[in-house]
Coordinates of C-alpha atoms (C1' of nucleotides) in Angstrom, one line a residue:
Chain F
X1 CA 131.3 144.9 24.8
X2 CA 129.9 142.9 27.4
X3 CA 130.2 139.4 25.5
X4 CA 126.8 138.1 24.1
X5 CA 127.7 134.6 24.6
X6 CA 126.9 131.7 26.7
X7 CA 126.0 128.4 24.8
X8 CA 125.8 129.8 21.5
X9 CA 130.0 129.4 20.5
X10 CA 130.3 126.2 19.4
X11 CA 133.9 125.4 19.8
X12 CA 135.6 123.8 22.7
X13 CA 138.4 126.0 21.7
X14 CA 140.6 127.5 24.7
X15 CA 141.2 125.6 28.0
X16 CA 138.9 128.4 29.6
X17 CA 136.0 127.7 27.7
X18 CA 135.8 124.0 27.9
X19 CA 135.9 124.7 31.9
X20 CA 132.9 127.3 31.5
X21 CA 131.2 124.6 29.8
X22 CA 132.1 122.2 32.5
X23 CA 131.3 124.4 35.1
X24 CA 127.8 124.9 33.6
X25 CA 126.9 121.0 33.0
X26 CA 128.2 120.4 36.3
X27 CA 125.5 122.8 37.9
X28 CA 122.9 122.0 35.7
X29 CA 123.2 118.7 36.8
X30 CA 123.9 119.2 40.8
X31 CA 120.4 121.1 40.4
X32 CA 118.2 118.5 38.6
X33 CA 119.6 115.5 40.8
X34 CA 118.6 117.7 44.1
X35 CA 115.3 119.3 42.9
X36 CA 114.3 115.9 42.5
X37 CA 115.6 114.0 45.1
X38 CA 114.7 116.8 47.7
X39 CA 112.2 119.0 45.7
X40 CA 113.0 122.5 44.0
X41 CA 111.9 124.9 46.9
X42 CA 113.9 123.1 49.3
X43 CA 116.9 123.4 47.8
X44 CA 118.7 125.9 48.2
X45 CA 121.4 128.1 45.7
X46 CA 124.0 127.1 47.9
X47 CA 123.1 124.0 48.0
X48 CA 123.6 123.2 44.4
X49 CA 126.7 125.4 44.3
X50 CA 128.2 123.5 47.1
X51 CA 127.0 120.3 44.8
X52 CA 128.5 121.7 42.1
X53 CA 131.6 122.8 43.7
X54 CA 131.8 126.0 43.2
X55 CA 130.7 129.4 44.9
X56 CA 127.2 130.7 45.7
X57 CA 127.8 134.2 43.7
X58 CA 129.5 132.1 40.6
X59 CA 126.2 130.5 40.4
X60 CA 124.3 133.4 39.5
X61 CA 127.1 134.0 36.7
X62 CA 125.7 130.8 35.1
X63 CA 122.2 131.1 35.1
X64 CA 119.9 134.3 36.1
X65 CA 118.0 132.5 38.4
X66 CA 117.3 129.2 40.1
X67 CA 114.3 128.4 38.2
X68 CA 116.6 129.5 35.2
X69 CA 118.5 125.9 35.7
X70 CA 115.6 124.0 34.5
X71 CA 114.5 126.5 32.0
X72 CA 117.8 127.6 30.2
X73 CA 117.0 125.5 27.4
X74 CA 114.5 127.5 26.2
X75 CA 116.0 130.4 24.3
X76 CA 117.9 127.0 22.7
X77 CA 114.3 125.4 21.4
X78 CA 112.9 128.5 20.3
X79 CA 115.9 128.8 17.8
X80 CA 115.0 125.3 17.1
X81 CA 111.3 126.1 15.8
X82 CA 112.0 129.5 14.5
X83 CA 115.0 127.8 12.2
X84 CA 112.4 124.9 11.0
X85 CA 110.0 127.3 10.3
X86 CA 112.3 129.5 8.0
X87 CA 113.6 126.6 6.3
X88 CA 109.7 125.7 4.9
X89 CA 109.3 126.7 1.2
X90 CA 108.6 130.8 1.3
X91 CA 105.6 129.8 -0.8
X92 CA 104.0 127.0 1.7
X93 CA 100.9 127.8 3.2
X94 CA 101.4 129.1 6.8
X95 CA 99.6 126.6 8.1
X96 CA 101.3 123.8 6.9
X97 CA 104.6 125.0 7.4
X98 CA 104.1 125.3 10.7
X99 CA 102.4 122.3 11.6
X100 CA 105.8 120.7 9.5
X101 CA 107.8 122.8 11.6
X102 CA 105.7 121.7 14.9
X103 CA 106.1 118.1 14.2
X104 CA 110.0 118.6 13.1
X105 CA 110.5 119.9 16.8
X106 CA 108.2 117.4 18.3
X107 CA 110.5 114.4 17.0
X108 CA 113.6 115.8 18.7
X109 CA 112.0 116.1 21.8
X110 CA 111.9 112.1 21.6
X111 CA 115.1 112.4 22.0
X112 CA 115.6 113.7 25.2
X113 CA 112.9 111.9 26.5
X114 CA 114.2 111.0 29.9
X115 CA 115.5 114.5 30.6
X116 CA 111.7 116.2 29.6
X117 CA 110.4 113.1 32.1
X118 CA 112.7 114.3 35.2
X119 CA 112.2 118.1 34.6
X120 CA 108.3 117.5 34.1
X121 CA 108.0 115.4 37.5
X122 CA 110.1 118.1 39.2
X123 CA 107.7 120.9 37.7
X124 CA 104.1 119.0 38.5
X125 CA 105.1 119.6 41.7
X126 CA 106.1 123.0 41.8
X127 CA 103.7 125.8 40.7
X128 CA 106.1 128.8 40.5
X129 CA 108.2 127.3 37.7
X130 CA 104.7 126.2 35.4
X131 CA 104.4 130.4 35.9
X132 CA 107.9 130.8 34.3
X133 CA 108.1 127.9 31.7
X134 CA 104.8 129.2 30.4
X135 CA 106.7 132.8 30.2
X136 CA 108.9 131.4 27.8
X137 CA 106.1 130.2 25.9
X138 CA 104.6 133.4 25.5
X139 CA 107.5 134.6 24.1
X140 CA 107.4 131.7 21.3
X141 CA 103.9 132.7 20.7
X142 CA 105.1 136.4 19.5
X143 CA 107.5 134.9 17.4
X144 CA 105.2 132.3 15.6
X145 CA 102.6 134.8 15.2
X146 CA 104.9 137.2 13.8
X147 CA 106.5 134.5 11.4
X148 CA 102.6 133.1 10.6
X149 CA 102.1 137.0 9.8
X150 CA 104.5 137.7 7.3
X151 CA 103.3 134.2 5.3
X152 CA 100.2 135.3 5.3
X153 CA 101.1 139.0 4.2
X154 CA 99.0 140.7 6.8
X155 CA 99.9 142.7 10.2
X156 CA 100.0 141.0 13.0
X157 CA 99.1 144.0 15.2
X158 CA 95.8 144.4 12.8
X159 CA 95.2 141.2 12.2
X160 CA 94.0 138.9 14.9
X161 CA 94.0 135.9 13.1
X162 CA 98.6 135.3 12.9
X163 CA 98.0 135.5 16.8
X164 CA 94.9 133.0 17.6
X165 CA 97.2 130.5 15.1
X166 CA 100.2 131.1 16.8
X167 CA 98.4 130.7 20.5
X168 CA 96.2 128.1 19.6
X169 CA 98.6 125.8 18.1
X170 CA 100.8 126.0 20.8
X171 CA 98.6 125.3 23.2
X172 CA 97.9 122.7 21.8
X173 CA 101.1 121.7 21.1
X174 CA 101.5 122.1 24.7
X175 CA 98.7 119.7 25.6
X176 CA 99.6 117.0 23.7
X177 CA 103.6 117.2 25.5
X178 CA 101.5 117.0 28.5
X179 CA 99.6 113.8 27.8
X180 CA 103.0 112.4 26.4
X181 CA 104.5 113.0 29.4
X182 CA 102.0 111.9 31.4
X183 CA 102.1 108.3 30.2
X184 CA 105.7 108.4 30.7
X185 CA 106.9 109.5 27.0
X186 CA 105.3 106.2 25.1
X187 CA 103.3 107.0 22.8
X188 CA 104.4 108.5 19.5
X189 CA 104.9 112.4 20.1
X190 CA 104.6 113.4 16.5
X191 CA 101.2 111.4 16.6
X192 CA 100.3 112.5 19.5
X193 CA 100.6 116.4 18.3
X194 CA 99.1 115.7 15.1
X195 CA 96.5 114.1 16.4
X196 CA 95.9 117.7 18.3
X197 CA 96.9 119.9 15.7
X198 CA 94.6 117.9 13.5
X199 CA 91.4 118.7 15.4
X200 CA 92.6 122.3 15.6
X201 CA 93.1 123.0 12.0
X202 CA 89.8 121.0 10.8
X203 CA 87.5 122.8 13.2
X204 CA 87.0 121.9 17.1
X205 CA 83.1 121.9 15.9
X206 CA 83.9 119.0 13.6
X207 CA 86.7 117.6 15.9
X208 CA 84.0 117.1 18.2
X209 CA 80.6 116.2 16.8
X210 CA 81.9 114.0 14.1
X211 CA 83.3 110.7 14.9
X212 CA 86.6 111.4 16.7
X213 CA 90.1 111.7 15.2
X214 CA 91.0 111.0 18.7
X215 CA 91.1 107.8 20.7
X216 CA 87.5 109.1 22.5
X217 CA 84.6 107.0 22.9
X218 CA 82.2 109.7 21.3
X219 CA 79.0 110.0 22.9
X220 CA 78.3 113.2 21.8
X221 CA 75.3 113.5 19.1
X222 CA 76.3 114.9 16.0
X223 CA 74.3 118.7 17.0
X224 CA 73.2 120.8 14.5
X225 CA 76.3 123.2 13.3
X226 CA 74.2 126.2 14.2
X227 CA 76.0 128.3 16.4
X228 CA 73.7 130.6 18.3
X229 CA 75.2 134.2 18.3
X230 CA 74.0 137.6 19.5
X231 CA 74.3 137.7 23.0
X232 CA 75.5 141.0 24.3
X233 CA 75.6 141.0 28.3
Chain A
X1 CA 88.6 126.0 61.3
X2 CA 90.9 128.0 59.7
X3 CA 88.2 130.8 58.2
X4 CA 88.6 130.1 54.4
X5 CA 86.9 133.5 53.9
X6 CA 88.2 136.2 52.5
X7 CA 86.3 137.8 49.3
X8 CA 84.0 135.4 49.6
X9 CA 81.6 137.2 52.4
X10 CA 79.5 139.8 51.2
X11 CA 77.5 141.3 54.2
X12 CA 79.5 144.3 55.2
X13 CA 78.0 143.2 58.6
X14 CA 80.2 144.1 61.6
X15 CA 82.9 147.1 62.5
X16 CA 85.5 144.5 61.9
X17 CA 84.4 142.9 58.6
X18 CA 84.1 146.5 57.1
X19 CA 87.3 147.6 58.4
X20 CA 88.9 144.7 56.7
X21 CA 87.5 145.4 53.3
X22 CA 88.8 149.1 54.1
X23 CA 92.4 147.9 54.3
X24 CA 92.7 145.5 51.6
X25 CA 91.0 148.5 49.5
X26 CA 93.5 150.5 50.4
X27 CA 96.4 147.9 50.1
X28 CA 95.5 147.3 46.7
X29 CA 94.8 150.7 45.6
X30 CA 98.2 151.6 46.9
X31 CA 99.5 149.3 45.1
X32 CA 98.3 150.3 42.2
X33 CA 98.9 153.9 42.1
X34 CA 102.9 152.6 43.0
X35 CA 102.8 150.7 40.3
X36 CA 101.8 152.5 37.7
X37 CA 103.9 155.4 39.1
X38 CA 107.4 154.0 39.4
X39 CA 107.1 150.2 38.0
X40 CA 106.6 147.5 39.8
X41 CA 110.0 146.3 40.8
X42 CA 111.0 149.5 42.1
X43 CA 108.5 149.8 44.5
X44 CA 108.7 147.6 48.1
X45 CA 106.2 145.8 49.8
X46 CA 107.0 148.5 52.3
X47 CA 106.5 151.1 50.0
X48 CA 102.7 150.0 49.3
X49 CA 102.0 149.0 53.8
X50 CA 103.5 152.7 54.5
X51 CA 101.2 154.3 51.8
X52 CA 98.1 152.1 52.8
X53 CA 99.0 152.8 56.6
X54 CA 99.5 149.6 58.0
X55 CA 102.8 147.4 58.6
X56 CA 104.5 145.4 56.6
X57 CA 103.1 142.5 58.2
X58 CA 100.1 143.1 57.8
X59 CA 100.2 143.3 53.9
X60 CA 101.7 139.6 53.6
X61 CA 98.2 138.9 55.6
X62 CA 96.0 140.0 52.3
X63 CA 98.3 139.3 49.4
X64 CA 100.6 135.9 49.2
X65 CA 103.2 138.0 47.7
X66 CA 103.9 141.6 45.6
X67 CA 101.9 140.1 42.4
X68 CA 99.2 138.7 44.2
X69 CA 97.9 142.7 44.6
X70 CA 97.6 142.8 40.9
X71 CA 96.1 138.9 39.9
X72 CA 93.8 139.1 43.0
X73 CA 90.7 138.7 41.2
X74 CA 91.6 135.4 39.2
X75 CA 90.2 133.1 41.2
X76 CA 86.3 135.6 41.4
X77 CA 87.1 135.4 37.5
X78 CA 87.3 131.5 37.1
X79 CA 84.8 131.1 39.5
X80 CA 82.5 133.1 37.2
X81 CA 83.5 131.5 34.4
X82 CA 82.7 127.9 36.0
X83 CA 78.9 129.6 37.1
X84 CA 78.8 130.5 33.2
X85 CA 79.5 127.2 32.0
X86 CA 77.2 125.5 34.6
X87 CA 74.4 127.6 34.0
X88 CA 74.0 126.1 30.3
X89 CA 71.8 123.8 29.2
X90 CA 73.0 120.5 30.6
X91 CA 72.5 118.7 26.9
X92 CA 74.2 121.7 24.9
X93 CA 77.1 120.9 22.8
X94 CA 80.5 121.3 25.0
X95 CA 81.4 123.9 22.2
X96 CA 78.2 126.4 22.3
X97 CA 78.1 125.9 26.2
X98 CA 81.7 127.0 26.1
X99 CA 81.3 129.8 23.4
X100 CA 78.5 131.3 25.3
X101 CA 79.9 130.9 28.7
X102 CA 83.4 132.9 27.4
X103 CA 81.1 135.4 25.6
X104 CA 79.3 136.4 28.9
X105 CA 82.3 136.4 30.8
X106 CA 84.1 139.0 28.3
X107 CA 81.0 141.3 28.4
X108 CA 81.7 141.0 32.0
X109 CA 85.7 142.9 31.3
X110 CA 84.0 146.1 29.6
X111 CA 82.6 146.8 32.6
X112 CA 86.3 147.1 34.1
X113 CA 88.3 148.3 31.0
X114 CA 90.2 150.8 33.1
X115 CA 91.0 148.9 36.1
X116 CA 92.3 146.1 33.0
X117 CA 94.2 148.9 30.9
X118 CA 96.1 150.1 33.8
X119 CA 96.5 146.7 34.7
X120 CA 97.8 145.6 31.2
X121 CA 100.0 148.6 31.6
X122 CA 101.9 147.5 34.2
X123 CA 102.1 144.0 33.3
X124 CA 103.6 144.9 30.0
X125 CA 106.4 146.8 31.7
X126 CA 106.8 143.6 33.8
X127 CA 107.8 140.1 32.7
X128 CA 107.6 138.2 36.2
X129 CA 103.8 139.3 36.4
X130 CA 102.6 138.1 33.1
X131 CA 104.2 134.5 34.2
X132 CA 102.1 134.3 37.8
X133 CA 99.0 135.5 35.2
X134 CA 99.9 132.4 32.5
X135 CA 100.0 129.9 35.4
X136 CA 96.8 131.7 37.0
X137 CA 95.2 130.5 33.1
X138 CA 96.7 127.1 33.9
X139 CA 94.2 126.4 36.7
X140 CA 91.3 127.8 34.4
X141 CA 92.6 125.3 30.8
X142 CA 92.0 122.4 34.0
X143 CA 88.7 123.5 35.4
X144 CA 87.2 123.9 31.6
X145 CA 89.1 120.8 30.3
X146 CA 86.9 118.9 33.1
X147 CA 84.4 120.8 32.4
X148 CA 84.1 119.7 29.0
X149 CA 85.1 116.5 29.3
X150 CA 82.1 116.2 31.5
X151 CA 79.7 116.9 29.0
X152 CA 81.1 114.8 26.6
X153 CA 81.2 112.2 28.8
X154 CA 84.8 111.2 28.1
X155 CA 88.1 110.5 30.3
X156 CA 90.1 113.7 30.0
X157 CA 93.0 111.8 31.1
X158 CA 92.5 109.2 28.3
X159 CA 91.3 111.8 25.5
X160 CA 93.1 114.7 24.0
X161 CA 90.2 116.9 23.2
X162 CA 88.5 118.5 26.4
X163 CA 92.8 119.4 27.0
X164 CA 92.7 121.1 23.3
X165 CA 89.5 122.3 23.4
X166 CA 90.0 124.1 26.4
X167 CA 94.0 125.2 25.9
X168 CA 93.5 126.7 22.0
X169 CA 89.6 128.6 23.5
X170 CA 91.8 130.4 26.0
X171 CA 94.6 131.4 24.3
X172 CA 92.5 132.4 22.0
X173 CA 90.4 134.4 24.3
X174 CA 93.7 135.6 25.8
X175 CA 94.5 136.7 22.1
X176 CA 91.4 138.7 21.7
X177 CA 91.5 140.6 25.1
X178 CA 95.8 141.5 24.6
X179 CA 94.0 143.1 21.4
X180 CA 91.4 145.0 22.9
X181 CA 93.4 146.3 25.5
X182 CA 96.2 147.3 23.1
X183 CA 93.6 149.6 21.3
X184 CA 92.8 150.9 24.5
X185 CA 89.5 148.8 25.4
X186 CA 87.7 150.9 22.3
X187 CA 86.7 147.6 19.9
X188 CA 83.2 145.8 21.1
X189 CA 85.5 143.0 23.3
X190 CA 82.6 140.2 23.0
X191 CA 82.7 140.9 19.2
X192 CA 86.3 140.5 19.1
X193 CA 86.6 137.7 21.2
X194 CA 83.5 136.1 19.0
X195 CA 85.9 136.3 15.4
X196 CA 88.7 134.3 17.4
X197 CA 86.6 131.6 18.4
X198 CA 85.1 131.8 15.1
X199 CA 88.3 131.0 13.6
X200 CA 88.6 128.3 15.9
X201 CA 85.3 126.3 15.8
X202 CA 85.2 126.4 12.2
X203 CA 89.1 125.7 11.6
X204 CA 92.2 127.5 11.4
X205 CA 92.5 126.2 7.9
X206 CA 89.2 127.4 6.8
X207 CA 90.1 130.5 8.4
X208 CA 93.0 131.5 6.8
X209 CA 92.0 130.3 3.5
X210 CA 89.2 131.8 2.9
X211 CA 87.9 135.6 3.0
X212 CA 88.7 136.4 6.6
X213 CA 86.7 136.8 9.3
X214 CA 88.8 138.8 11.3
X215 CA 89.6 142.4 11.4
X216 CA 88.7 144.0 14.3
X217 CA 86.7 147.4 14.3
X218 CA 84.0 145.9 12.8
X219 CA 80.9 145.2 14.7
X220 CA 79.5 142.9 12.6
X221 CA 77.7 139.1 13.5
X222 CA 80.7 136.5 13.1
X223 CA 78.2 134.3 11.5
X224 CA 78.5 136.4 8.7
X225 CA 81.6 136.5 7.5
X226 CA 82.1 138.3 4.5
X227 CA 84.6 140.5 4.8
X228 CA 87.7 140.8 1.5
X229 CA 90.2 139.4 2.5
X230 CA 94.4 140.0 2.5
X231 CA 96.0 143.1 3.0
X232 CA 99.4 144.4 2.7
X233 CA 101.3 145.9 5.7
Chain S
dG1 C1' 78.5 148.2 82.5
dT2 C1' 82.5 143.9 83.3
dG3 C1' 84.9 140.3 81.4
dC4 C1' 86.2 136.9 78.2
dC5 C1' 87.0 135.2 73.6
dT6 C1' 88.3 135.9 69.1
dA7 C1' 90.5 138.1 65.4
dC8 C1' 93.4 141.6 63.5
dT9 C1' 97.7 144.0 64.0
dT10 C1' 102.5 144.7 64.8
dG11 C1' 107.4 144.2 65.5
dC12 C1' 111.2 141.2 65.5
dA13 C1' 114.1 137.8 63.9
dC14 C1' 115.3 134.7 60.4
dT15 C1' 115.9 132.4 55.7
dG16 C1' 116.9 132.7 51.1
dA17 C1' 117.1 134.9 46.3
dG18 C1' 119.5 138.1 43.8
dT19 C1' 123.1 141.9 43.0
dG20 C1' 127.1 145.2 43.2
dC21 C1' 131.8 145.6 44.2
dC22 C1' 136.5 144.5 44.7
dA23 C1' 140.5 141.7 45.0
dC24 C1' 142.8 137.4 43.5
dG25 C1' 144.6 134.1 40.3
dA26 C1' 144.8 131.7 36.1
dA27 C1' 144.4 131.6 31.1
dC28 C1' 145.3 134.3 27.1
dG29 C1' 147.7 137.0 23.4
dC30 C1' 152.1 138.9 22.3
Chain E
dG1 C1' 158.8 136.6 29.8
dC2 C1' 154.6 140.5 30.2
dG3 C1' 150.4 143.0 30.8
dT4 C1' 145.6 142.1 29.9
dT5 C1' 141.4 139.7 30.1
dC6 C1' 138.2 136.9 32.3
dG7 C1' 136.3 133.7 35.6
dT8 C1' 136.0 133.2 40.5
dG9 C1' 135.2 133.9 45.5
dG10 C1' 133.9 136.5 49.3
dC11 C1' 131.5 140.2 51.4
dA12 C1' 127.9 143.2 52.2
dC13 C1' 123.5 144.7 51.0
dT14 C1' 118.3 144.9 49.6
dC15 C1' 114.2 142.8 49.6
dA16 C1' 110.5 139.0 49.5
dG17 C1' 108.3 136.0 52.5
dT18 C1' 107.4 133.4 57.1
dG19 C1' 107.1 132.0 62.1
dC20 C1' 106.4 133.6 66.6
dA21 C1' 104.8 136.1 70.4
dA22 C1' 102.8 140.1 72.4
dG23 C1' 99.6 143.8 72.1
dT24 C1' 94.9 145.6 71.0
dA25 C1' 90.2 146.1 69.9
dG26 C1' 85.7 144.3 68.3
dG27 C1' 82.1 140.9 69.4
dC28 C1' 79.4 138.6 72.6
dA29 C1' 78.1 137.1 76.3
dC30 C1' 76.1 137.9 81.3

DNA sequence: GTGCCTACTTGCACTGAGTGCCACGAACGC
DNA sequence: GCGTTCGTGGCACTCAGTGCAAGTAGGCAC
């Protein structure tokens, strides 16, 4: 067998192991301290091996690729939501269990705060890895749409509406991380998101034409609900 | 200057201009026969200049890079989609201007469903490419996001909604046209893409609550939605 | 036509990401 | 102790992408 395993054994057990691990926080973060003092597509591999004391080619035993440093936690978050989402009552609407689940994740991002602040300011400035982070995302998308399928009993493949839930709500979810981060991680998260999850689940339409749920100034008059259709170019 | 032209002159007017429209042509469908032959990682930049008859060189001179062959057209597609929007009514709601401006734009793909299937086809065989295509949707969540935000005459840096509003109609949209093409392009896309952002302007929770709206197949006026609802798999 | 300017092409050399292979040495299980 | 397993390092290789300099042909004078 070729040894499924990386960061999901748990114990320290083994003087091998707990240098793997070391190896791997040591490169982890050689990379984040030069992608941000230098910027990420100067760097090179060997320069964060080098950093990191170890060789060029051991590198690429530790993570697939360089962007792969920044993004590794991924697999890790997605197990995150996909567990919080199981754990909602079987019998919850899909909905709310996965804006519960949403906002579950959302507060442990709080956590890491600083670390979400130094890979976000690394990222706004380089395009490629936006491309590959939102990769990832497409991947949680699949597996909230399939999970939002089987709640609501229907297929997925049939069924548009498990997917426009599972994209729009991320999105969304993804937005509101954006503005967090963009005012340096003060506000609230959890508010933040449910602030956007909010106006998604009630209906942009009234989200927008009825005095805000969101800190706007409206300006918008309160148009007729009549949403002109037809249209076949 | 440094000639920011490229797709963006139409006159076939002079040997040279034609003959450059010739190669890229050729680059491109070289490209795409390669691809869809033997994958896309498999084949070499080489591969596609020595089928289209020109150097290596001389490829890099069209295309940024290998994926750039294939995602091309992004920025004629955004560039559409910002003439759509624009060409509403400037006191329209954000949302209708929006609905209708998507709703032209996807009429706009039937006219190049097989150029998209085989398009699809290849991407779905290719991780990397469907990242470059999520950031390429990046750049459009921005320009709409601005774009509503300017007709509700808010601060999209200060309020969440133009960032929702444009991040869940995308996916969405995104939603609707991975479900056309995975029924080979035969569903009524504008229809199709009409039941998502049904489901979105009117609420998720309404949505899935009630009798659905969405099924595909049907060709059938979102406004009406009265269709049973719940199915087994 | 002649000649010049401009733009497109090409080959070459170089950097850097990523991979396969093999040999070495240290941890592991007994 | 012992052989086995596993992480590591070094080497060589492919391929994407870029800078540079020289060649070539269309465009546009005159």
């Amino acid at each position: 067998m070729v040894s499924a395993r990386r960061s999901d054994q748990v114990g320290g057990d083994g003087l091998r192991e707990r240098h793997r691990l070391r190896t791997e926080a040591a490169l982890e973060h050689a990379a984040l301290r030069l992608f941000a003092e230098r910027g990420f597509d100067v760097v090179t591999v060997d320069d964060i091996a080098a950093r990191a004391d170890v060789s060029r080619r051991t590198f690429f035993r530790y993570f697939a690729s360089k962007e792969d440093v920044l993004l590794a936690d991924h697999p890790r978050r997605l197990a995150d939501l996909r567990r919080a989402l199981a754990g909602r009552p079987e019998d919850e609407p899909a909905l709310t269990a996965l804006r519960h689940a949403i906002l579950s994740m959302a507060g442990g991002y709080e956590e890491e705060r600083q670390r979400l602040l130094d890979r976000a300011t690394i990222m706004a400035r380089t395009p490629s890895l936006h491309a590959r982070s939102l990769a990832h995302q497409r991947l949680w998308e699949e597996a909230v749409a399939d999970m939002v399928a089987e709640r609501m009993r229907v297929d997925p493949t049939v069924d548009l509406r498990p997917g426009v839930v599972a994209a729009s709500t991320l999105a969304s979810l993804r937005v509101a991380v954006a503005a967090w981060l963009a005012r340096d991680g003060r506000p609230h998260l959890p508010t933040l998101v449910a602030e956007a999850l909010d106006l998604l689940d009630g209906g942009l339409e009234q989200g927008l034409t009825r005095l805000s749920a969101l800190r706007g100034r409206r300006r918008q008059s309160p148009a007729a609900r009549s949403t002109p259709e037809e249209e076949n170019p």
